[in-house]
Every structure is written in structure tokens, then in C-alpha cells.
Coordinates of C-alpha atoms in Angstrom, one line a residue:
X1 CA 7.6 5.8 29.3
X2 CA 10.6 8.1 29.2
X3 CA 14.0 6.6 29.7
X4 CA 15.6 7.7 33.0
X5 CA 18.9 9.5 32.8
X6 CA 22.2 7.5 33.2
X7 CA 23.9 8.1 36.5
X8 CA 27.6 9.0 35.7
X9 CA 28.6 9.6 39.4
X10 CA 27.2 10.1 42.8
X11 CA 28.8 11.5 45.9
X12 CA 27.8 12.6 49.4
X13 CA 29.0 16.2 49.6
X14 CA 27.6 17.2 53.0
X15 CA 26.2 15.4 56.0
X16 CA 24.4 16.2 59.2
X17 CA 22.7 14.3 62.0
X18 CA 19.5 14.1 60.0
X19 CA 20.4 14.5 56.3
X20 CA 23.0 13.9 53.7
X21 CA 23.4 16.0 50.5
X22 CA 24.1 13.8 47.5
X23 CA 25.5 15.2 44.3
X24 CA 24.4 13.2 41.3
X25 CA 25.9 13.6 37.8
X26 CA 23.4 12.6 35.1
X27 CA 23.3 12.1 31.3
X28 CA 19.9 12.5 29.8
X29 CA 18.8 10.5 26.7
X30 CA 19.4 13.5 24.5
X31 CA 23.1 13.7 25.6
X32 CA 22.7 16.7 28.0
X33 CA 24.6 16.3 31.2
X34 CA 23.6 17.9 34.5
X35 CA 24.6 17.8 38.2
X36 CA 21.7 17.5 40.6
X37 CA 21.8 17.8 44.4
X38 CA 19.3 16.0 46.6
X39 CA 18.6 15.5 50.3
X40 CA 18.7 11.8 51.3
X41 CA 17.8 10.5 54.7
X42 CA 20.3 9.0 57.2
X43 CA 20.4 5.4 58.1
X44 CA 18.2 2.6 56.6
X45 CA 15.3 4.9 55.7
X46 CA 12.3 3.2 57.2
X47 CA 10.1 6.1 56.3
X48 CA 7.5 8.2 58.0
X49 CA 3.8 8.2 58.5
X50 CA 1.1 10.9 58.7
X51 CA -2.2 10.2 60.3
X52 CA -5.7 11.6 59.5
X53 CA -7.4 10.7 62.7
X54 CA -11.2 11.1 62.6
X55 CA -12.5 11.9 66.1
X56 CA -16.1 11.8 64.6
X57 CA -17.7 11.8 61.2
X58 CA -16.8 15.4 60.5
X59 CA -13.7 16.2 62.5
X60 CA -10.0 15.2 62.2
X61 CA -7.4 15.8 64.9
X62 CA -4.5 18.3 64.5
X63 CA -1.5 18.7 66.8
X64 CA 0.5 21.8 67.4
X65 CA 4.3 21.5 67.7
X66 CA 7.4 23.6 67.3
X67 CA 8.8 23.2 63.8
X68 CA 12.6 23.9 63.4
X69 CA 12.3 24.4 59.7
X70 CA 10.0 27.4 60.0
X71 CA 11.0 28.4 63.6
X72 CA 7.4 28.6 64.5
X73 CA 4.7 26.6 66.3
X74 CA 2.6 25.0 63.6
X75 CA -0.6 23.0 63.4
X76 CA -0.6 19.8 61.3
X77 CA -1.5 16.2 61.4
X78 CA 0.1 13.8 63.8
X79 CA 3.2 12.2 62.1
X80 CA 6.5 10.6 62.8
X81 CA 9.2 8.1 61.8
X82 CA 8.5 4.4 61.3
X83 CA 10.8 2.4 63.6
X84 CA 13.0 -0.4 62.3
X85 CA 10.9 -3.5 61.8
X86 CA 7.6 -1.6 62.5
X87 CA 4.6 -2.0 60.3
X88 CA 3.1 1.3 58.8
X89 CA -0.2 0.9 60.6
X90 CA 1.5 0.1 63.9
X91 CA 3.7 3.1 63.5
X92 CA 0.6 5.3 62.8
X93 CA -1.2 4.0 65.9
X94 CA 1.9 4.6 68.1
X95 CA 2.5 8.1 66.7
X96 CA -1.2 8.9 67.2
X97 CA -1.0 7.8 70.9
X98 CA 2.2 9.7 71.5
X99 CA 1.2 13.0 69.8
X100 CA -2.6 13.2 70.2
X101 CA -3.4 10.9 73.1
X102 CA -5.6 8.6 71.0
X103 CA -5.4 5.2 69.6
X104 CA -7.4 3.8 66.7
X105 CA -9.3 0.5 66.3
X106 CA -9.4 1.0 62.5
X107 CA -6.4 2.0 60.5
X108 CA -6.2 2.1 56.7
X109 CA -3.1 2.9 54.6
X110 CA -4.3 5.3 51.8
X111 CA -1.3 6.5 49.8
X112 CA 2.3 7.7 49.8
X113 CA 3.2 11.4 49.3
X114 CA 6.5 13.2 48.7
X115 CA 7.4 16.7 49.8
X116 CA 9.6 18.1 47.2
X117 CA 10.6 15.3 44.8
X118 CA 12.8 17.6 42.8
X119 CA 15.4 17.5 45.5
X120 CA 14.3 15.3 48.4
X121 CA 14.0 11.5 48.5
X122 CA 11.8 11.3 51.6
X123 CA 8.2 10.1 51.3
X124 CA 5.5 9.8 53.9
X125 CA 2.7 7.2 54.2
X126 CA -0.8 8.5 54.8
X127 CA -3.0 6.5 57.1
X128 CA -6.7 7.0 57.9
X129 CA -7.5 6.3 61.6
X130 CA -11.1 5.8 62.8
X131 CA -12.9 4.4 65.8
X132 CA -10.6 6.4 68.2
X133 CA -10.2 5.8 71.9
X134 CA -8.2 7.7 74.5
X135 CA -4.7 6.3 75.1
X136 CA -1.4 8.2 75.6
X137 CA 2.1 6.8 75.1
X138 CA 5.2 8.7 76.0
X139 CA 7.0 9.8 72.9
X140 CA 10.1 11.7 72.0
X141 CA 8.5 15.1 71.8
X142 CA 10.2 17.8 74.0
X143 CA 6.9 19.2 75.2
X144 CA 3.3 18.2 75.2
X145 CA 1.4 18.9 72.0
X146 CA -1.8 20.8 71.9
X147 CA -4.6 18.9 70.2
X148 CA -7.2 20.6 68.0
X149 CA -10.0 19.5 65.7
X150 CA -10.7 20.6 62.1
X151 CA -14.0 20.2 60.4
X152 CA -13.5 18.6 57.0
X153 CA -16.1 21.1 55.6
X154 CA -13.7 23.9 56.5
X155 CA -10.5 22.9 54.8
X156 CA -10.3 26.1 52.7
X157 CA -10.4 28.1 55.9
X158 CA -7.7 25.9 57.4
X159 CA -5.4 26.6 54.4
X160 CA -5.7 30.3 55.4
X161 CA -4.6 29.7 59.0
X162 CA -1.1 31.3 59.5
X163 CA -0.2 28.3 61.8
X164 CA -1.0 25.7 59.1
X165 CA 1.4 25.5 56.2
X166 CA 2.2 21.8 55.5
X167 CA 1.0 21.0 52.0
X168 CA 1.1 17.2 52.5
X169 CA -1.2 17.5 55.5
X170 CA -3.7 19.6 53.5
X171 CA -3.5 17.1 50.6
X172 CA -4.2 14.2 53.1
X173 CA -7.2 16.0 54.6
X174 CA -8.7 16.6 51.2
X175 CA -8.0 13.0 50.2
X176 CA -9.8 11.7 53.3
X177 CA -12.7 14.1 52.9
X178 CA -13.3 12.9 49.3
X179 CA -12.8 9.3 50.2
X180 CA -15.4 9.6 53.0
X181 CA -17.8 11.3 50.6
X182 CA -17.4 8.5 48.1
X183 CA -18.1 5.9 50.8
X184 CA -21.2 7.8 52.0
X185 CA -19.7 8.3 55.4
X186 CA -19.6 12.1 55.1
X187 CA -21.8 14.5 53.2
X188 CA -20.3 17.6 51.5

């Protein structure tokens, strides 16, 4: 295992309502020094959750929402922040109800994914939701989300969809597809 660099100094150099930019001065084991910048979340950092909700054995739910980062309406998996004191699975079920209008009787935490670990500290928990039922909770979304379905057999076509660009969501869908194949719950 490689030795992590020594932190010589760290300082918040910019701040917004959502993010802080931290400058970190490092010394690597070979003596080379570098300054890195990274985005760190605000507050206590309870994390976020992304849900692969299987409406049936072949189809997962997607939601369409306006995304400020791309200035476009995009299609992705339901996701959101974990509230203080909230369990990952409870957060997944709440976000699923708020964004897609479904709850899940079965929830399973699968993994944790990062977005851009070279400069962002944020990670997201991936949860598989099955045995869905209709239930809607009011959330913090500024407008209702359109709900779509994607066939897990057509993920390569989904990746070509101009409205679908989130790599973490695509990785989560492939992960779930492969897991369901291994469990014999889905045939390729």
C-alpha cells in the first residue's frame, strides 16, 4: 500500500451555499510538493443516495429533472441527500416516494460511488429497491418529475440518449443488471 502524502496546509479558498473549495498543500513520499484544490460539501456531510428501483424484473425507473450543472432536463435515477440522523435505506425509500411516486418493500444497499475523486469529496450510496408500490411524498423538487422506465437489456441504447449523461447512474444500472443475472432473477 502506498503512503499517502503529508498534508502541509489546508485552507478554504472559496465558499458558496452548496460547496466549499479547499486548497490542500501536499508533500509526497518522494519529496515532491503540490497544491491541490477540491470541492467539499457544506455542513456535516450526511451523504447522498441513488436508487435503482425495479418496477418489474426487466425495468428500472428513471426520472427527468432540470439539472443546473448542464442547464438541461436530464433523465437519471432517483437520488437525493440523506437527512441528518436518517438511515441510508430510509433515505432511499423517501427519495423514491418524493421523486418517482413509489415506495419499496425491499431495499438493499449495494455500494458507494464517487463522481470525480480527483477533485470532489462527495460520494453516493447505491440502493436496489424492489417490490414497489405506489406512494407519493411531497419533496423539495420545484416541479413534478416525469417518470420513465428503462429495460436493463437496453443500457447501451440508454447511454446514447442525449438526455442521459450521468456516469454514476449508468454504472449503478449495469451493477444491478449483473447482480440480478447472478441471482437468476434476470436473464441476459
